[in-house]
CSV table of C-alpha atoms in Angstrom, one decimal:
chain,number,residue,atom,x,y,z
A,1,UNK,CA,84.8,47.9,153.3
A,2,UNK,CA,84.3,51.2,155.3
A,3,UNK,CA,84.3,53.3,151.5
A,4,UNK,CA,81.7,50.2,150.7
A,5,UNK,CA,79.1,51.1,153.9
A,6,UNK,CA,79.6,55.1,153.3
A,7,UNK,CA,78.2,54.5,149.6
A,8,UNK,CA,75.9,51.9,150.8
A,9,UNK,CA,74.5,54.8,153.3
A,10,UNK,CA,74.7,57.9,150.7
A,11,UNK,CA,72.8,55.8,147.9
A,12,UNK,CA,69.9,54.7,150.5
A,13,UNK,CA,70.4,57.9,152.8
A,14,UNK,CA,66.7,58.3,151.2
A,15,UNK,CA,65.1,55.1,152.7
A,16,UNK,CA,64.4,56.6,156.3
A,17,UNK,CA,63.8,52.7,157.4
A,18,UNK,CA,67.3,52.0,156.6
A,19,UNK,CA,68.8,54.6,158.1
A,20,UNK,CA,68.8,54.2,161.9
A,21,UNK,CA,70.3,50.4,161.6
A,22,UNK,CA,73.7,50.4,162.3
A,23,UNK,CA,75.9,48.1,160.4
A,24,UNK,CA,76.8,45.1,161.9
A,25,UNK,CA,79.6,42.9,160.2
A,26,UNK,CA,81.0,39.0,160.1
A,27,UNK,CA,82.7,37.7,157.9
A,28,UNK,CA,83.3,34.0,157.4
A,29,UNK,CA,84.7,30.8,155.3
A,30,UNK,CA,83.1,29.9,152.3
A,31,UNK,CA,82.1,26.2,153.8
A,32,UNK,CA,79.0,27.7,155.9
A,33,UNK,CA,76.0,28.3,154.0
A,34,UNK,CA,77.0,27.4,150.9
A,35,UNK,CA,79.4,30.4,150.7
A,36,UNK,CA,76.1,33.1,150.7
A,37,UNK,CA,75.5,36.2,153.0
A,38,UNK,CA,73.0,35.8,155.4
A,39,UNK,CA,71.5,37.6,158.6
A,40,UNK,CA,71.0,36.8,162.1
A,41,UNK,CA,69.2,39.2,164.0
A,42,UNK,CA,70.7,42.5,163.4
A,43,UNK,CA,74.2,41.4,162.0
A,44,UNK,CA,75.2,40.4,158.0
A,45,UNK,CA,77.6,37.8,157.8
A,46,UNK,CA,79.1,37.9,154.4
A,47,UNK,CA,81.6,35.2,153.3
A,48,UNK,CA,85.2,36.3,152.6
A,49,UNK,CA,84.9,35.6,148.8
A,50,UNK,CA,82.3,38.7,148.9
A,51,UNK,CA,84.3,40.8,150.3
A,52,UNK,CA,86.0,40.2,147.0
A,53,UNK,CA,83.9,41.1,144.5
A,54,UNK,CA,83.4,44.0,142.4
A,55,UNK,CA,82.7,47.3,144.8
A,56,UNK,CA,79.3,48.2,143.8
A,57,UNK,CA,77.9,44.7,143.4
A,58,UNK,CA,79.4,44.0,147.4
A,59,UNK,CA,77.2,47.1,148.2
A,60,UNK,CA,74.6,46.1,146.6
A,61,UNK,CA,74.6,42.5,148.5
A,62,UNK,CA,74.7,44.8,151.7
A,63,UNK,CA,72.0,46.8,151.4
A,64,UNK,CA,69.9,43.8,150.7
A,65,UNK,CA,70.9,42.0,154.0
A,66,UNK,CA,70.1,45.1,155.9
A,67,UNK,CA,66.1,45.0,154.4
A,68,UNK,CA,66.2,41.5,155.8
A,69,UNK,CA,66.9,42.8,158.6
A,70,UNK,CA,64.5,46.0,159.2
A,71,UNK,CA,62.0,43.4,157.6
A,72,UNK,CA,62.1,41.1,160.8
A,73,UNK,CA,61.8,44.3,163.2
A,74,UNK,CA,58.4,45.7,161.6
A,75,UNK,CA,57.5,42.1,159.4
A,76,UNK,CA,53.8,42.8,160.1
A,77,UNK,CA,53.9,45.7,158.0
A,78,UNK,CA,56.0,43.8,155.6
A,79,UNK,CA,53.9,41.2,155.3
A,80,UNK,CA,50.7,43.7,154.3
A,81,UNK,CA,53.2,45.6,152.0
A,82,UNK,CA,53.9,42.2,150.0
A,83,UNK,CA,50.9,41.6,149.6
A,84,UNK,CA,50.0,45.4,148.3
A,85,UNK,CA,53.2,45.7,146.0
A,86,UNK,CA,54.0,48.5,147.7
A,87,UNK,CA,57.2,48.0,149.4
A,88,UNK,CA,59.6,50.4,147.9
A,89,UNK,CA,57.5,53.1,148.9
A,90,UNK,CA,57.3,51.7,152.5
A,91,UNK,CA,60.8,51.8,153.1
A,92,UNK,CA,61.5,54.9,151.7
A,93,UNK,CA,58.8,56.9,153.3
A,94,UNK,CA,59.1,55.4,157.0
């Protein structure tokens, strides 16, 4: 998992937003949640049969937990950026 997060931070080292979250980790049994990563607060919990999937597609999974998460910290600017279509741009760029 630790190669996984290094990628994860190299391919989005260019989306300032992401950068300064830290990477919070648990991971759990299938029978919660229907078996499907989630986030609470600051921390991903991905469910151990993730953690078994194919490298890249695990990182990708990743990297869209931690936009849910800098999306609760600044949603009012979220929010505006949905309804601009101008998200990618946002993240990149702050």
């Amino acid at each position: 998992i630790n190669i996984i997060i290094q990628n994860a931070n190299r391919y989005t080292y260019h989306f300032v937003a992401l950068r300064y979250i830290n990477w919070k980790l648990v991971k759990f049994d299938t029978r919660l949640e229907w078996g499907m990563p989630f986030t609470i607060h600051d921390t991903i919990f991905i469910p151990m049969n993730h953690l078994k999937k194919e490298p890249f597609e695990l990182m990708k999974t990743l990297i869209h937990e931690k936009i849910h998460i800098d999306q609760r910290r600044r949603f009012i600017e979220y929010n505006q950026l949905y309804i601009n279509n101008k998200i990618i741009k946002y993240i990149k760029n702050t």
